[in-house]
Amino acid sequence: LGSRAFMAVPRAGNFVGATRRASSLQAAGQSVSVLATGGSLLNGLRARQWRREVATATMDTEHKDVSVVKSDDQWHELMAATAESGSTLVVLFKKDFCRKCAAMKPKFAKLARAYSGRGVVWAEVDGVKLGKALRTELKLAKVPSFQIWGQGRVLEHFDADMDLSQTVLNISELVDKHSGGAGAVPADNLLLRDLNRFTVAKEMSNLQVSTA
């Protein structure tokens, strides 16, 4: 006899039963896999929602020296109030989930505190919530960007630099230009401003010597 003579021959019933049990186990395994995948997706969605809530809470932090505008109606109210008072208006346009906007917020608030009591109004505006029509009217193409208003019209419109410290200096110089006030650059930026001016003066001096 060959070696196959000692192999058990399964009955038809046993074979069917074994197949059904195997199918059940496979189905159960798939169910567990689906549940695990669903749980991972749910946890991921919860984590994403939590991050969004944290980001939104950070972006919506209001400073007493900075007005917060979240609708076109609020924008028009702000414009009417500043036009009536004759104040210079400095606007930071931003949106939620913008890292550069979030980094600019405390610097903008610090500038507002430095100019407190000098007849300058500071406002941060959610560009998305203004609506497409008003964004087009204001020529908003990107954020963070800035506008300086006076006498009911735009005096300056510019985007943030890669170096936000330079942006702070630009805002301060333009506000001084249009409001007639003395410089109010925060102390931690004074050295950078003086260094820049010294560098420019030195380069001009060298240029004059070389052309003499």
N, CA and C of each residue as an Amber inpcrd file, in Angstrom:
protein
   636
   0.8400000  -1.1980000   0.0000000   0.0000000   0.0000000   0.0000000
   0.8860000   1.2620000   0.0000000   0.3650000   2.2230000  -0.6670000
   1.1220000   3.4640000  -0.6600000   0.9110000   4.2310000   0.6280000
   1.6530000   5.3130000   0.7720000   1.5910000   6.1050000   1.9930000
   0.2350000   6.7700000   2.1890000  -0.5190000   6.9410000   1.1190000
  -1.8050000   7.5940000   1.2480000  -2.8220000   6.7170000   1.9600000
  -2.5170000   5.4190000   2.1260000  -3.4730000   4.5080000   2.7900000
  -3.6860000   4.8830000   4.2290000  -2.7360000   5.5320000   4.8620000
  -2.8560000   5.9170000   6.2640000  -3.4530000   7.3270000   6.4640000
  -3.8350000   8.0030000   5.4040000  -4.4270000   9.3460000   5.4970000
  -5.9130000   9.2310000   5.7040000  -6.4610000   9.9570000   6.6460000
  -7.8930000   9.9340000   6.9130000  -8.6350000  10.5970000   5.7610000
  -9.7040000   9.9620000   5.3610000 -10.5450000  10.5110000   4.3030000
 -11.7170000  11.2230000   4.9480000 -11.8630000  12.5120000   4.8270000
 -12.9490000  13.2530000   5.5080000 -14.2920000  12.9140000   4.8970000
 -15.2930000  12.8150000   5.7710000 -16.6560000  12.6370000   5.3010000
 -17.1870000  13.9480000   4.7240000 -18.2000000  13.7810000   3.8660000
 -18.7580000  14.9780000   3.2210000 -19.3170000  15.9630000   4.2390000
 -20.0240000  15.4170000   5.2600000 -20.6220000  16.2840000   6.2710000
 -19.5770000  17.0420000   7.0640000 -18.5160000  16.3010000   7.4330000
 -17.4600000  16.9560000   8.2010000 -16.7920000  18.0660000   7.3930000
 -16.6130000  17.7940000   6.1120000 -15.9730000  18.7910000   5.2370000
 -16.8030000  20.0740000   5.1480000 -18.1390000  19.8800000   4.9850000
 -19.0320000  21.0410000   4.9060000 -19.0220000  21.8250000   6.2020000
 -19.0620000  21.0950000   7.3230000 -19.0520000  21.7670000   8.6240000
 -17.7710000  22.5490000   8.8380000 -16.6470000  21.9360000   8.4670000
 -15.3670000  22.6220000   8.6270000 -15.3080000  23.8640000   7.7620000
 -15.8400000  23.7700000   6.5580000 -15.8440000  24.9330000   5.6470000
 -16.6760000  26.0780000   6.2200000 -17.8550000  25.7100000   6.7970000
 -18.7170000  26.7400000   7.3850000 -18.0330000  27.4240000   8.5660000
 -17.3570000  26.5920000   9.4150000 -16.6720000  27.1750000  10.5730000
 -15.5540000  28.1190000  10.1200000 -14.8380000  27.7020000   9.0980000
 -13.7590000  28.5430000   8.5820000 -14.3060000  29.8570000   8.0310000
 -15.4440000  29.7650000   7.3220000 -16.0560000  30.9760000   6.7740000
 -16.5080000  31.9150000   7.8800000 -17.0790000  31.3020000   8.9660000
 -17.5370000  32.1130000  10.0910000 -16.3740000  32.8350000  10.7630000
 -15.2700000  32.0880000  10.9420000 -14.0940000  32.6930000  11.5610000
 -13.5430000  33.8220000  10.6970000 -13.5310000  33.6000000   9.3890000
 -13.0460000  34.6240000   8.4750000 -13.9250000  35.8690000   8.5270000
 -15.2660000  35.6400000   8.5560000 -16.1930000  36.7610000   8.6230000
 -16.0220000  37.5440000   9.9260000 -15.8210000  36.7910000  11.0180000
 -15.6190000  37.4390000  12.3120000 -14.3460000  38.2690000  12.2950000
 -13.3070000  37.7080000  11.6630000 -12.0530000  38.4380000  11.5640000
 -12.2100000  39.7130000  10.7670000 -12.9720000  39.6400000   9.6860000
 -13.2090000  40.8280000   8.8830000 -13.9930000  41.8670000   9.6630000
 -14.9770000  41.3990000  10.4740000 -15.7680000  42.3310000  11.2810000
 -14.8840000  43.0590000  12.2850000 -13.9830000  42.2890000  12.9320000
 -13.0720000  42.8950000  13.9000000 -12.1720000  43.9090000  13.2130000
 -11.6970000  43.5410000  11.9960000 -10.8320000  44.4530000  11.2460000
 -11.5590000  45.7320000  10.8750000 -12.8260000  45.5820000  10.4610000
 -13.6230000  46.7570000  10.0950000 -13.8500000  47.6380000  11.3120000
 -14.1580000  47.0080000  12.4690000 -14.3750000  47.7780000  13.6840000
 -13.1160000  48.5190000  14.0970000 -11.9680000  47.8310000  13.9740000
 -10.7060000  48.4650000  14.3400000 -10.4070000  49.6460000  13.4310000
 -10.6400000  49.4390000  12.1240000 -10.4190000  50.5280000  11.1670000
 -11.3530000  51.6900000  11.4490000 -12.6250000  51.3730000  11.7130000
 -13.5880000  52.4240000  12.0210000 -13.2090000  53.1850000  13.2760000
 -12.7110000  52.4500000  14.2880000 -12.2840000  53.1090000  15.5150000
 -11.1150000  54.0400000  15.2850000 -10.1610000  53.6040000  14.4410000
  -9.0120000  54.4460000  14.1360000  -9.4410000  55.7100000  13.4050000
 -10.3630000  55.5550000  12.4400000 -10.8590000  56.7230000  11.7120000
 -11.5830000  57.6980000  12.6310000 -12.3940000  57.1490000  13.5560000
 -13.1240000  57.9960000  14.4940000 -12.1640000  58.7640000  15.3890000
 -11.1360000  58.0550000  15.8870000 -10.1450000  58.7210000  16.7290000
  -9.4170000  59.8120000  15.9610000  -9.1090000  59.5090000  14.6820000
  -8.4430000  60.5070000  13.8470000  -9.3020000  61.7340000  13.6350000
 -10.6010000  61.5240000  13.3940000 -11.5230000  62.6530000  13.2050000
 -11.6540000  63.4820000  14.4780000 -11.7120000  62.7720000  15.6180000
 -11.8090000  63.4930000  16.8960000 -10.5580000  64.3380000  17.1400000
  -9.3890000  63.7560000  16.8400000  -8.1440000  64.4990000  17.0270000
  -8.0820000  65.7060000  16.1070000  -8.5470000  65.5310000  14.8540000
  -8.5470000  66.6380000  13.9070000  -9.4850000  67.7470000  14.3650000
 -10.6710000  67.3540000  14.8600000 -11.6250000  68.3450000  15.3520000
 -11.0660000  69.0970000  16.5480000 -10.3620000  68.3840000  17.4230000
  -9.7530000  69.0180000  18.5950000  -8.7120000  70.0400000  18.1700000
  -7.8860000  69.6780000  17.1620000  -6.8750000  70.6130000  16.6890000
  -7.5130000  71.8590000  16.0890000  -8.6310000  71.6530000  15.3560000
  -9.3230000  72.7990000  14.7700000  -9.8820000  73.7150000  15.8460000
 -10.4490000  73.1230000  16.9020000 -11.0170000  73.9260000  17.9820000
  -9.9300000  74.7260000  18.6780000  -8.7610000  74.0990000  18.8920000
  -7.6490000  74.7960000  19.5280000  -7.1690000  75.9410000  18.6520000
  -7.0350000  75.6570000  17.3320000  -6.5770000  76.6940000  16.3990000
  -7.5590000  77.8530000  16.3500000  -8.8510000  77.5350000  16.3020000
  -9.8720000  78.5810000  16.2440000  -9.8560000  79.4140000  17.5130000
  -9.7260000  78.7380000  18.6550000  -9.6760000  79.4630000  19.9220000
  -8.4740000  80.3950000  19.9570000  -7.3340000  79.9330000  19.4210000
  -6.1360000  80.7640000  19.3910000  -6.3330000  81.9690000  18.4950000
  -6.9280000  81.7440000  17.2960000  -7.1110000  82.8350000  16.3510000
  -8.1470000  83.8340000  16.8250000  -9.0900000  83.4210000  17.6650000
 -10.1820000  84.2970000  18.0800000  -9.8780000  85.0340000  19.3890000
  -8.6580000  84.8770000  19.8940000  -8.3040000  85.5770000  21.1130000
  -8.2960000  87.0750000  20.8660000  -9.1080000  87.8140000  21.5940000
  -9.2640000  89.2390000  21.3580000  -8.3800000  90.0410000  22.3160000
  -7.7930000  91.1200000  21.8030000  -7.0000000  92.0330000  22.6090000
  -7.7780000  93.3330000  22.7480000  -7.6840000  93.9390000  23.9010000
  -8.4940000  95.1260000  24.1620000  -8.1150000  96.2860000  23.2490000
  -6.8770000  96.2890000  22.7180000  -6.4390000  97.3750000  21.8510000
  -6.7230000  97.1010000  20.3760000  -7.2570000  95.9190000  20.0680000
  -7.5080000  95.5290000  18.6780000  -8.9740000  95.1430000  18.5220000
  -9.6690000  95.8190000  17.6070000 -11.0560000  95.4570000  17.3050000
 -11.0610000  94.2140000  16.4180000 -12.0310000  93.3320000  16.6320000
 -12.1380000  92.0960000  15.8660000 -13.3700000  92.1700000  14.9660000
 -13.1600000  91.9950000  13.6660000 -14.2410000  92.0910000  12.6850000
 -14.4580000  90.7210000  12.0550000 -15.7130000  90.2250000  12.1420000
 -16.0050000  88.8760000  11.6540000 -17.1670000  88.8460000  10.6570000
 -17.5510000  90.0020000  10.1340000 -18.6370000  90.0410000   9.1440000
 -18.5390000  91.3280000   8.3440000 -19.2210000  91.3600000   7.2050000
 -19.1990000  92.5760000   6.3910000 -19.9290000  93.7230000   7.0880000
 -20.9670000  93.3900000   7.8730000 -21.6760000  94.4360000   8.6230000
 -20.7480000  95.1050000   9.6380000 -19.9800000  94.2950000  10.3640000
 -19.0330000  94.8410000  11.3310000 -17.9640000  95.6870000  10.6430000
 -17.5610000  95.2730000   9.4490000 -16.5780000  96.0460000   8.6890000
 -17.1240000  97.4430000   8.3600000 -18.3480000  97.4990000   7.8750000
 -18.9360000  98.7900000   7.5150000 -19.1340000  99.6650000   8.7520000
 -19.4760000  99.0510000   9.8840000 -19.6090000  99.8090000  11.1280000
 -18.2570000 100.3980000  11.5460000 -17.2130000  99.6040000  11.4050000
 -15.8660000 100.0650000  11.7530000 -15.4550000 101.2310000  10.8490000
 -15.7150000 101.0990000   9.5620000 -15.3510000 102.1540000   8.6180000
 -16.0910000 103.4390000   8.9300000 -17.3700000 103.3350000   9.2590000
 -18.1640000 104.5270000   9.5790000 -17.6420000 105.2100000  10.8340000
 -17.3020000 104.4070000  11.8440000 -16.8360000 104.9610000  13.1160000
 -15.4970000 105.6690000  12.9600000 -14.5670000 105.0600000  12.2300000
 -13.2400000 105.6750000  12.0680000 -13.3190000 106.9200000  11.1750000
 -14.1950000 106.8840000  10.1700000 -14.3550000 108.0550000   9.3030000
 -14.9260000 109.2250000  10.0930000 -15.8600000 108.9350000  10.9850000
 -16.4770000 109.9870000  11.7950000 -15.4840000 110.5910000  12.7710000
 -14.6240000 109.7430000  13.3510000 -13.6560000 110.2200000  14.3430000
 -12.4120000 110.8150000  13.7020000 -12.1910000 110.5310000  12.4090000
 -10.9990000 111.0330000  11.7360000  -9.7380000 110.2810000  12.1150000
  -9.8930000 109.0920000  12.6900000  -8.7410000 108.3070000  13.1290000
  -8.0830000 107.5810000  11.9530000  -6.8030000 107.2820000  12.1200000
  -6.1030000 106.4050000  11.1840000  -6.4510000 104.9670000  11.5450000
  -6.7910000 104.1670000  10.5520000  -7.1880000 102.7760000  10.7920000
  -6.1330000 101.8410000  10.2110000  -5.6660000 100.9170000  11.0320000
  -4.6850000  99.9090000  10.6040000  -5.3610000  98.5470000  10.6830000
  -5.3590000  97.8270000   9.5780000  -6.1090000  96.5750000   9.4990000
  -5.1780000  95.4020000   9.1740000  -5.3170000  94.3470000   9.9610000
  -4.6760000  93.0650000   9.6670000  -5.7460000  92.1300000   9.1170000
  -5.5860000  91.7020000   7.8750000  -6.4940000  90.7200000   7.2910000
  -5.8980000  89.3350000   7.4870000  -6.6920000  88.4220000   8.0590000
  -6.1980000  87.0820000   8.3640000  -7.3030000  86.0700000   8.1190000
  -7.0050000  84.8130000   8.3360000  -8.0140000  83.7600000   8.3090000
  -7.6020000  82.6810000   9.2860000  -8.5470000  81.8430000   9.6730000
  -8.2570000  80.7480000  10.5870000  -7.3610000  79.7100000   9.9060000
  -6.6280000  78.9580000  10.7270000  -5.7370000  77.8810000  10.2570000
  -4.6030000  78.4130000   9.3900000  -4.2420000  79.6730000   9.5500000
  -3.1180000  80.2810000   8.8360000  -2.0070000  80.4960000   9.8640000
  -0.9190000  79.7440000   9.7320000   0.1510000  79.8130000  10.7280000
   0.8000000  81.1910000  10.7830000   1.0080000  81.7720000   9.6200000
   1.6540000  83.0800000   9.5790000   0.7520000  84.1450000  10.1970000
  -0.5600000  84.0030000   9.9740000  -1.5180000  84.9290000  10.6000000
  -1.4560000  84.8030000  12.1230000  -1.4170000  83.5690000  12.6000000
  -1.3560000  83.3290000  14.0450000  -0.0740000  83.9000000  14.6400000
   1.0310000  83.7950000  13.8890000   2.2990000  84.3420000  14.3700000
   2.2870000  85.8670000  14.3730000   1.5260000  86.4600000  13.4720000
   1.4800000  87.9150000  13.3620000   0.5740000  88.5460000  14.4200000
  -0.4300000  87.8270000  14.8870000  -1.4090000  88.3760000  15.8200000
  -0.7910000  89.0290000  17.0610000   0.0780000  88.3400000  17.8080000
   0.6360000  88.9860000  19.0060000   1.5170000  90.1850000  18.6820000
   2.1940000  90.1630000  17.5540000   3.0190000  91.3060000  17.1440000
   2.1340000  92.5060000  16.8150000   1.0280000  92.2300000  16.1480000
   0.0790000  93.2880000  15.7980000  -0.5290000  93.8840000  17.0650000
  -0.8790000  93.0250000  18.0160000  -1.4520000  93.4960000  19.2830000
  -0.4380000  94.3310000  20.0610000   0.8320000  93.9470000  19.9830000
   1.8770000  94.7010000  20.6780000   2.0370000  96.0910000  20.0710000
   1.9560000  96.1720000  18.7500000   1.9890000  97.4760000  18.0940000
   0.8120000  98.3400000  18.5290000  -0.3750000  97.7180000  18.5940000
  -1.5690000  98.4600000  19.0050000  -1.3980000  99.0250000  20.4040000
  -0.8190000  98.2450000  21.3100000  -0.5840000  98.7300000  22.6770000
   0.4140000  99.8850000  22.6670000   1.4370000  99.7770000  21.8120000
   2.4630000 100.8250000  21.7560000   1.8820000 102.1500000  21.2690000
   0.8740000 102.0900000  20.4120000   0.2590000 103.2970000  19.8690000
  -1.0080000 103.7030000  20.6290000  -1.2580000 103.0950000  21.7530000
  -2.4660000 103.3840000  22.5160000  -2.5410000 104.8670000  22.8810000
  -3.7000000 105.4830000  22.6570000  -3.8940000 106.8840000  22.9960000
  -3.3880000 107.8580000  21.9640000  -3.0150000 107.3690000  20.7670000
  -2.4570000 108.2550000  19.7390000  -3.4160000 108.4540000  18.5580000
  -4.6700000 108.0930000  18.7420000  -5.6480000 108.3290000  17.6880000
  -5.5530000 107.3680000  16.5300000  -5.0220000 106.1790000  16.7970000
  -4.9070000 105.1470000  15.7600000  -5.7750000 103.9660000  16.1670000
  -6.6250000 103.5200000  15.2530000  -7.5110000 102.3790000  15.5060000
  -6.9070000 101.1410000  14.8420000  -6.8810000 100.0490000  15.5850000
  -6.2980000  98.7970000  15.0950000  -7.3860000  97.7340000  15.0150000
  -7.4030000  96.9860000  13.9270000  -8.4450000  95.9740000  13.7530000
  -7.8840000  94.7530000  13.0300000  -8.3160000  93.5740000  13.4780000
  -8.0000000  92.3450000  12.7510000  -9.3050000  91.8470000  12.1320000
  -9.2270000  91.4860000  10.8720000 -10.4240000  91.1790000  10.0990000
 -10.2990000  89.7910000   9.5020000 -11.3220000  88.9550000   9.7110000
 -11.3720000  87.6370000   9.0900000 -11.7710000  87.8180000   7.6240000
 -10.8080000  87.7030000   6.7280000 -11.0660000  87.9400000   5.3170000
 -12.0920000  87.0080000   4.7140000 -12.1280000  85.7710000   5.2020000
 -13.0740000  84.7850000   4.6650000 -14.5040000  85.2080000   4.9700000
 -14.7360000  85.6900000   6.1880000 -16.0920000  86.0360000   6.6130000
 -16.5860000  87.3600000   6.0420000 -15.7120000  88.1100000   5.3850000
 -16.1670000  89.3370000   4.7350000 -17.0170000  89.0390000   3.5150000
 -16.8100000  87.8730000   2.9170000 -17.5420000  87.5250000   1.7010000
 -16.7440000  87.8870000   0.4580000 -17.0320000  87.1840000  -0.6200000
 -16.2550000  87.3450000  -1.8550000 -16.3790000  88.7440000  -2.4380000
 -17.5870000  89.3130000  -2.4230000 -17.8020000  90.6310000  -3.0290000
 -16.9460000  91.6990000  -2.3570000 -16.9440000  91.6930000  -1.0070000
 -16.1810000  92.7040000  -0.2820000 -14.6770000  92.4520000  -0.4200000
 -14.2680000  91.1710000  -0.4500000 -12.8470000  90.8650000  -0.6610000
 -12.3780000  91.4050000  -2.0080000 -13.2220000  91.2490000  -3.0180000
 -12.8730000  91.7630000  -4.3470000 -12.7730000  93.2800000  -4.3250000
 -13.7080000  93.9160000  -3.6480000 -13.7020000  95.3760000  -3.5450000
 -12.4450000  95.8760000  -2.8470000 -12.0070000  95.1380000  -1.8160000
 -10.8250000  95.5320000  -1.0530000  -9.5280000  95.0430000  -1.6860000
  -9.6570000  94.2630000  -2.7600000  -8.4910000  93.7150000  -3.4860000
  -7.6380000  92.8260000  -2.5910000  -8.3160000  91.9630000  -1.8270000
  -7.6110000  91.0260000  -0.9530000  -7.2980000  89.7660000  -1.7400000
  -6.0170000  89.4700000  -1.8930000  -5.5990000  88.2930000  -2.6440000
  -4.9480000  87.2490000  -1.7580000  -4.4000000  87.6640000  -0.6130000
  -3.7080000  86.7160000   0.2630000  -3.7120000  87.2510000   1.6870000
  -3.3670000  86.3780000   2.6120000  -3.2360000  86.7590000   4.0130000
  -1.9330000  86.1560000   4.5620000  -1.3640000  86.7800000   5.5870000
  -1.8020000  88.0420000   6.1780000  -1.4230000  89.2320000   5.3000000
  -2.3240000  90.1800000   5.2320000  -2.0470000  91.4240000   4.5230000
  -2.5770000  92.5850000   5.3610000  -2.2000000  93.7890000   4.9770000
  -2.4930000  94.9570000   5.8090000  -2.9830000  96.1160000   4.9510000
  -3.8430000  96.9070000   5.5500000  -4.2710000  98.1580000   4.9310000
  -4.2480000  99.2490000   5.9870000  -3.8750000 100.4370000   5.5490000
  -3.9470000 101.6180000   6.4120000  -4.9200000 102.5840000   5.7550000
  -5.9330000 102.9740000   6.5290000  -6.9970000 103.8390000   6.0220000
  -6.9220000 105.2080000   6.6920000  -7.2780000 106.2160000   5.9230000
  -7.3860000 107.5670000   6.4520000  -8.2980000 108.3920000   5.5660000
  -9.1380000 109.1950000   6.1850000 -10.0710000 110.0540000   5.4390000
 -10.9520000 109.2430000   4.4800000 -11.3220000 108.0460000   4.9250000
 -12.2510000 107.2280000   4.1580000 -11.6750000 106.5320000   2.9420000
 -10.3550000 106.4620000   2.8280000  -9.7550000 105.7880000   1.6750000
  -8.5140000 105.0080000   2.0910000  -8.1250000 104.0680000   1.2260000
  -6.9420000 103.2490000   1.5000000  -5.6860000 104.0560000   1.1950000
  -4.8230000 104.1810000   2.1970000  -3.5610000 104.8920000   2.0170000
  -2.4180000 103.9420000   1.6910000  -2.4750000 102.7610000   2.2710000
  -1.4330000 101.7480000   2.0430000  -2.0790000 100.3730000   2.0130000
  -1.5360000  99.4920000   1.1750000  -1.9800000  98.0970000   1.1120000
  -0.7570000  97.2510000   0.7900000  -0.4040000  96.3330000   1.7000000
   0.8090000  95.5310000   1.5050000   0.6540000  94.1860000   2.2070000
   1.4360000  93.2140000   1.7480000   1.4280000  91.8780000   2.3320000
   2.5410000  91.7520000   3.3580000   2.4220000  90.7480000   4.2050000
   3.4550000  90.4990000   5.2110000   4.7370000  90.0130000   4.5470000
   5.8730000  90.4410000   5.0980000   7.1710000  89.9580000   4.6330000
   7.4050000  88.5530000   5.1590000   8.3910000  87.8940000   4.5990000
   8.7990000  86.6000000   5.1450000   9.2810000  86.7710000   6.5820000
   9.9860000  87.8770000   6.8280000  10.4540000  88.2160000   8.1700000
   9.4040000  89.1190000   8.8170000   8.6710000  88.5820000   9.7850000
   7.5930000  89.3610000  10.4010000   8.1140000  90.5360000  11.2240000
   9.3650000  90.4690000  11.6800000   9.9400000  91.6130000  12.3900000
  10.0600000  92.8100000  11.4510000  10.3900000  92.5400000  10.2020000
  10.4560000  93.6060000   9.2160000   9.0630000  94.1570000   8.9200000
   8.0800000  93.2750000   8.9330000   6.6950000  93.7130000   8.7420000
   6.2780000  94.6790000   9.8430000   6.6670000  94.3780000  11.0740000
   6.3570000  95.2590000  12.2020000   6.9720000  96.6330000  11.9900000
   8.2140000  96.6670000  11.5280000   8.8790000  97.9390000  11.2690000
   8.1720000  98.7240000  10.1640000   7.7660000  98.0040000   9.1100000
   7.0740000  98.6580000   7.9990000   5.7620000  99.2880000   8.4630000
   5.0090000  98.5290000   9.2670000   3.7300000  99.0460000   9.7680000
   3.9590000 100.3010000  10.5970000   4.9410000 100.2530000  11.4960000
   5.2120000 101.3870000  12.3750000   5.5930000 102.6320000  11.5770000
   6.4550000 102.4610000  10.5870000   6.8980000 103.6060000   9.7910000
   5.7410000 104.2010000   8.9830000   4.8800000 103.3310000   8.4360000
   3.7530000 103.8250000   7.6410000   2.7000000 104.4890000   8.5230000
   2.4930000 103.9520000   9.7150000   1.5390000 104.5820000  10.6370000
   2.0460000 105.9540000  11.0480000   3.3530000 106.0580000  11.3340000
   3.9400000 107.3590000  11.6650000   3.7660000 108.3380000  10.5120000
   3.9520000 107.8410000   9.3040000   3.8480000 108.6830000   8.1140000
   2.4420000 109.2690000   7.9500000   1.4340000 108.4540000   8.1890000
   0.0660000 108.8860000   7.9090000  -0.6630000 109.4590000   9.1200000
  -0.1560000 109.1650000  10.3190000  -0.8260000 109.6920000  11.5080000
  -0.0930000 110.8870000  12.0940000   1.1560000 111.1020000  11.6440000
   1.9270000 112.2350000  12.1360000   2.4600000 112.0460000  13.5380000
   2.4530000 110.7880000  14.0090000   2.9160000 110.5200000  15.3660000
   4.3800000 110.1320000  15.3990000   4.9470000 110.1870000  16.6020000
   6.3270000 109.7470000  16.7970000   6.3780000 108.2390000  16.7310000
   7.5290000 107.7150000  16.4420000   7.6840000 106.2660000  16.3210000
   7.2870000 105.5350000  17.5790000   6.6370000 104.4200000  17.4070000
   6.2220000 103.6180000  18.5630000   6.5840000 102.1700000  18.3490000
   7.7370000 101.9410000  17.7270000   8.1970000 100.5670000  17.5130000
   8.4990000  99.9370000  18.8600000   7.9810000  98.7370000  19.1550000
   8.2750000  98.0830000  20.4230000   9.7760000  97.9710000  20.6630000
  10.1690000  98.0030000  21.9370000  11.5810000  98.0500000  22.2980000
  12.4000000  96.9210000  21.6890000  11.8190000  95.7100000  21.5840000
  12.5980000  94.5880000  21.0820000  12.8710000  94.6910000  19.5880000
  12.3140000  95.7160000  18.9240000  12.5740000  95.9240000  17.4980000
  13.4070000  97.1780000  17.2370000  13.6660000  97.9740000  18.2640000
  14.4200000  99.2020000  18.0710000  15.8270000  98.9290000  17.5710000
  16.4790000  97.9230000  18.1530000  17.8460000  97.6020000  17.7600000
  17.8990000  97.1790000  16.2990000  16.9300000  96.3600000  15.8720000
  16.8900000  95.9210000  14.4810000  16.6950000  97.1140000  13.5470000
  15.8150000  98.0490000  13.9140000  15.5830000  99.2170000  13.0760000
  16.8460000 100.0640000  12.9550000  17.5120000 100.3140000  14.0800000
  18.7310000 101.1210000  14.0520000  19.8340000 100.4350000  13.2660000
  19.9140000  99.1100000  13.4050000  20.9260000  98.3600000  12.6770000
  20.6810000  98.4540000  11.1740000  19.4390000  98.3530000  10.7700000
  19.1070000  98.4740000   9.3500000  19.4650000  99.8550000   8.8130000
  19.1440000 100.8760000   9.5750000  19.4420000 102.2360000   9.1410000
  20.9510000 102.4660000   9.0780000  21.6950000 101.9240000  10.0480000
  23.1410000 102.0690000  10.0510000  23.7490000 101.3760000   8.8360000
  23.2220000 100.1870000   8.5240000  23.7340000  99.4300000   7.3760000
  23.5010000 100.1920000   6.0790000  22.3110000 100.7640000   5.9230000
  22.0010000 101.5300000   4.7120000  22.8990000 102.7500000   4.6100000
  23.0830000 103.4760000   5.7200000  23.9350000 104.6650000   5.7160000
  25.3750000 104.3060000   5.3680000  25.8520000 103.1940000   5.8920000
  27.2270000 102.7650000   5.6190000  27.4040000 102.4150000   4.1530000
  26.4210000 101.7230000   3.5900000  26.4970000 101.3550000   2.1840000
  26.4700000 102.5890000   1.2900000  25.6670000 103.6020000   1.6380000
  25.6200000 104.8350000   0.8710000  26.9420000 105.5690000   0.9530000
  27.5530000 105.5660000   2.1380000  28.8550000 106.2130000   2.3130000
  29.9190000 105.5280000   1.4700000  29.9270000 104.2080000   1.4680000
  30.9050000 103.4610000   0.6730000  30.7060000 103.7210000  -0.8070000
  29.4350000 103.8460000  -1.2190000  29.1310000 104.1010000  -2.6240000
  29.6590000 105.4680000  -3.0460000  29.5250000 106.4840000  -2.1760000
  29.9910000 107.8090000  -2.4970000  31.5130000 107.8480000  -2.6010000
  32.1920000 107.1030000  -1.7270000  33.6580000 107.0570000  -1.7520000
  34.1420000 106.4000000  -3.0260000  33.4870000 105.3280000  -3.4380000
  33.9330000 104.5880000  -4.6210000  33.7080000 105.3730000  -5.9050000
  32.7200000 106.2780000  -5.9020000  32.4250000 107.0320000  -7.1180000
  33.1590000 108.3790000  -7.1590000  33.8240000 108.7130000  -6.0460000
  34.5250000 110.0030000  -5.9860000  35.7940000 109.9820000  -6.8360000
